[in-house]
CSV table of C-alpha atoms in Angstrom, one decimal:
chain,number,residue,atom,x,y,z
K,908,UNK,CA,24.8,14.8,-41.7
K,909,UNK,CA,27.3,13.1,-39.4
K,910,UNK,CA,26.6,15.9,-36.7
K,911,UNK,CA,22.4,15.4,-37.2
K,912,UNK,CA,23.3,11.7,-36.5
K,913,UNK,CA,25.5,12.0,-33.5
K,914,UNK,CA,22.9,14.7,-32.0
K,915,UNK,CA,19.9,12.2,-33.1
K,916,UNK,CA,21.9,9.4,-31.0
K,917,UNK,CA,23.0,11.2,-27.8
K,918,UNK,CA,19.1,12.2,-27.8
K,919,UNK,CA,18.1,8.9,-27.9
K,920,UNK,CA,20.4,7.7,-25.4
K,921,UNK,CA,19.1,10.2,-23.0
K,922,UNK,CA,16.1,9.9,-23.2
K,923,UNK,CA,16.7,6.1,-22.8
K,924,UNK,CA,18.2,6.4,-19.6
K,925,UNK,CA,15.5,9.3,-18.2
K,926,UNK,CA,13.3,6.8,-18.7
K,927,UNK,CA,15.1,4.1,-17.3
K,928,UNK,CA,16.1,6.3,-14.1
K,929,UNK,CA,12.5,7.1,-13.9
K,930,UNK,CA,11.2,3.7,-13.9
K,931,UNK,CA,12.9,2.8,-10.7
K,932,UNK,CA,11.4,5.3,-8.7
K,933,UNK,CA,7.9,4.1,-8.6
K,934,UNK,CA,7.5,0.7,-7.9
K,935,UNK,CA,6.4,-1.4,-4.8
K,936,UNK,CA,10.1,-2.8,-3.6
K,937,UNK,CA,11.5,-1.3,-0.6
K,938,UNK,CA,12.9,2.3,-2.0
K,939,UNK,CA,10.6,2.9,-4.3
K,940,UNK,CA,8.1,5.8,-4.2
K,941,UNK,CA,4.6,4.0,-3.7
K,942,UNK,CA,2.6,4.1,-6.4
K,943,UNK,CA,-0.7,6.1,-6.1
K,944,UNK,CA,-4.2,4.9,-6.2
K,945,UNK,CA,-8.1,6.3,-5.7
K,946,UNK,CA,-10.3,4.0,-3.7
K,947,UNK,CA,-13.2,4.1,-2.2
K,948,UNK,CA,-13.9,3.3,2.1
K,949,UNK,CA,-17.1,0.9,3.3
K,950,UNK,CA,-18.3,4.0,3.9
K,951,UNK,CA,-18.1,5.9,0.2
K,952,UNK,CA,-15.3,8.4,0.8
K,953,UNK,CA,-12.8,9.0,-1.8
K,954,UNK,CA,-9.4,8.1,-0.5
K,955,UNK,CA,-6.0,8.6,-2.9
K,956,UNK,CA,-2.7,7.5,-1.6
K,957,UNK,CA,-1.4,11.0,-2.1
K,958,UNK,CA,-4.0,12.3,0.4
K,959,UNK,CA,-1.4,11.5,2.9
K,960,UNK,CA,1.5,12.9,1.8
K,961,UNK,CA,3.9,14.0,4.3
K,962,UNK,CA,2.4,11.3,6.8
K,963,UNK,CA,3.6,8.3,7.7
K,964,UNK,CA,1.3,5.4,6.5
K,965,UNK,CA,1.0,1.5,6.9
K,966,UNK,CA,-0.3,-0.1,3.6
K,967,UNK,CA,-2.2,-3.6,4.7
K,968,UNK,CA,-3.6,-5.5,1.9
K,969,UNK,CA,-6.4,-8.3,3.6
K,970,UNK,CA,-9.3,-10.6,3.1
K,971,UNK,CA,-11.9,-11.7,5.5
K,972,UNK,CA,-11.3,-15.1,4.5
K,973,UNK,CA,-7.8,-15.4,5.0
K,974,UNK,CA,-7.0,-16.5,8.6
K,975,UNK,CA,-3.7,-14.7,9.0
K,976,UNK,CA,-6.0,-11.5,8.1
K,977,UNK,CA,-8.0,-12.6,10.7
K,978,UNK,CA,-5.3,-13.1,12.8
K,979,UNK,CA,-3.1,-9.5,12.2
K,980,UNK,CA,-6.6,-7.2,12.8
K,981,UNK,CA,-6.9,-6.9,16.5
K,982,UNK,CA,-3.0,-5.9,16.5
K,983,UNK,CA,-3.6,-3.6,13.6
K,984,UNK,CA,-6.6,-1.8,15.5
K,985,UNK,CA,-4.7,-1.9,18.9
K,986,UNK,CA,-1.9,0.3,17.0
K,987,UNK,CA,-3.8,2.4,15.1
K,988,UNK,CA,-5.7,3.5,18.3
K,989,UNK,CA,-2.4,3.8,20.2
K,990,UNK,CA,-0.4,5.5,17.8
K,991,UNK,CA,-2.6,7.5,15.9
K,992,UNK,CA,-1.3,6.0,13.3
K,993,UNK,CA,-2.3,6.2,9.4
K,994,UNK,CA,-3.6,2.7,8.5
K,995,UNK,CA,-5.1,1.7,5.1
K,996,UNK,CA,-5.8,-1.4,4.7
K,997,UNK,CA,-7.2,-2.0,1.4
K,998,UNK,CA,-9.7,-5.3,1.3
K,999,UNK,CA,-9.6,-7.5,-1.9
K,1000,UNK,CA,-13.2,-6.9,-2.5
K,1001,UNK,CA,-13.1,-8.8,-6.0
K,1002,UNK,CA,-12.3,-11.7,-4.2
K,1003,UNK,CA,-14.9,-11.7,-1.2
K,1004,UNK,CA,-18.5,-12.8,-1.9
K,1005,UNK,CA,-20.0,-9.9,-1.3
K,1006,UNK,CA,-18.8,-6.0,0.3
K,1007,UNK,CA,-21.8,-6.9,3.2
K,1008,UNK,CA,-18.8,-9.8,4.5
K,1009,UNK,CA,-16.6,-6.6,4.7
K,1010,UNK,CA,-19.1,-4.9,6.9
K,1011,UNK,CA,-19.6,-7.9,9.1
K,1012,UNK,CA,-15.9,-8.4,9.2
K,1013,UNK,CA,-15.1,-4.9,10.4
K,1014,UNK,CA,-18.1,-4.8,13.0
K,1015,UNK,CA,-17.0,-8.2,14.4
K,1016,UNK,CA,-13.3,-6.9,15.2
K,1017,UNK,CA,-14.5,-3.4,16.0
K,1018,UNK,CA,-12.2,-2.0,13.3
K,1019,UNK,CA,-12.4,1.7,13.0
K,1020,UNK,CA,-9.2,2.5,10.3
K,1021,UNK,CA,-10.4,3.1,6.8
K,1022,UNK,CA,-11.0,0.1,5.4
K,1023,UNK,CA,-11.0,0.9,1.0
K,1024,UNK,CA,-12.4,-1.8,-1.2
K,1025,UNK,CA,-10.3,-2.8,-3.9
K,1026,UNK,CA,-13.7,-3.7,-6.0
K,1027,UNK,CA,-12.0,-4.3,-9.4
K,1028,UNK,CA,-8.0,-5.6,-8.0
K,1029,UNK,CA,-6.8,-2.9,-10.2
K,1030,UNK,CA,-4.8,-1.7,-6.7
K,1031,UNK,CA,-3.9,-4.9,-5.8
K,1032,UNK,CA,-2.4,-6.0,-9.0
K,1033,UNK,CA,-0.5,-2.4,-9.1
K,1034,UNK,CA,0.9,-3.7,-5.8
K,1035,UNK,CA,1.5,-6.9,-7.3
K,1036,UNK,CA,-0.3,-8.4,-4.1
K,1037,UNK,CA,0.7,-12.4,-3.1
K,1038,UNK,CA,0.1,-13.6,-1.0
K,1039,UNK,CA,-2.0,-11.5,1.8
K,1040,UNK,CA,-2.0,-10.2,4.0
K,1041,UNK,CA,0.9,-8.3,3.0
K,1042,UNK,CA,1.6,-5.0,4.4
K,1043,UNK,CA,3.8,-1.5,3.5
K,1044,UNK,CA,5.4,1.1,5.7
K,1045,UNK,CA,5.5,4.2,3.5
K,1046,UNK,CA,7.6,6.8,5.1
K,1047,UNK,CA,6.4,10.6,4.8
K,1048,UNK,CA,8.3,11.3,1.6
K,1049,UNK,CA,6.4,8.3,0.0
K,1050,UNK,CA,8.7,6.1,0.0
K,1051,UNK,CA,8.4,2.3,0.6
K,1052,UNK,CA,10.5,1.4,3.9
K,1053,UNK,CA,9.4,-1.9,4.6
K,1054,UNK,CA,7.7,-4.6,3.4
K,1055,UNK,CA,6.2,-8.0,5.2
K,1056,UNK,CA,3.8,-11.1,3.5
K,1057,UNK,CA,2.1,-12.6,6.1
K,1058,UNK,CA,1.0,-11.5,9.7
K,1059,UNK,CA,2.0,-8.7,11.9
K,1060,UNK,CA,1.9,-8.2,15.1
K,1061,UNK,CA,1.5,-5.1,17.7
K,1062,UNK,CA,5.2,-4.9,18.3
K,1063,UNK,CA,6.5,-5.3,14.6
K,1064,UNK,CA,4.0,-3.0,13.3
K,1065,UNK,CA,5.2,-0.2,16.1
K,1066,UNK,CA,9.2,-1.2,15.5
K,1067,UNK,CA,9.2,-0.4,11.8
K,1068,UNK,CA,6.3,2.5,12.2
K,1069,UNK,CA,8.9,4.5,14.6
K,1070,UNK,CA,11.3,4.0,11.7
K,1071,UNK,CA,10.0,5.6,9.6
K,1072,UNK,CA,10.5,9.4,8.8
């Protein structure tokens, strides 16, 4: 009986601390493997974080409302066209008026990185998103290397792009 009850505890505590261990992993702090998501772009494509596994990807959370949005975009295109880089930038569509703002919004600063609507928030809560824009640089392993609320610009963006692996 004693032996049952010391197996039955050592069990437990394993299993405690797997599942503590694992816990840590995924998350959205710097370190943490970034969680994965399924999205659609403006233009209907089906676009999973893990789709880019391997890459090296800047994760940009925006609004066309918000001014610092407004603000980080021409930056954001300028390196994605110079670097070739992987941008996502994930709009809060639950919280614009309607997806057609979007479309105006990307035609007015000639953006041409996927842009995936985050139609329910269900991404944006996962991210635990606040205030925007807030961006991720996920390294090719998946790993969250930097984080930043509020504006970027061209040079920051590129500085903690190259450091990633």
């Amino acid at each position: 009986m004693k032996k049952i009850l010391f197996i039955t505890i050592l069990t437990c505590i394993f299993l405690w601390t797997t599942g503590t261990i694992m816990a840590d992993t995924t998350g959205t702090e710097i370190g943490n493997q970034a969680p994965d998501f399924e999205l659609m772009t403006m233009t209907g494509e089906k676009v999973m974080l893990s789709d880019y596994k391997g890459q090296r990807i800047m994760l940009n959370f925006w609004a066309t409302w918000c001014p610092p949005c407004r603000e980080e975009m021409p930056d954001m295109q300028k390196f994605y066209k110079d670097k070739d880089a992987v941008v996502l930038a994930i709009n809060l569509t639950d919280m614009e008026r309607n997806k057609d703002q979007v479309t105006q919004f990307a035609n007015e600063f000639g953006l041409t990185f996927p842009i995936l609507m985050d139609e329910e928030g269900e991404v944006s809560t996962l991210y635990r998103i606040s205030p925007i824009p807030t961006t991720y640089m996920i390294d090719s392993k998946g790993v969250i290397r930097y984080k930043a609320y509020g504006a970027l610009d061209y040079e920051r963006m590129v500085a903690e792009y190259e450091k990633l692996q």
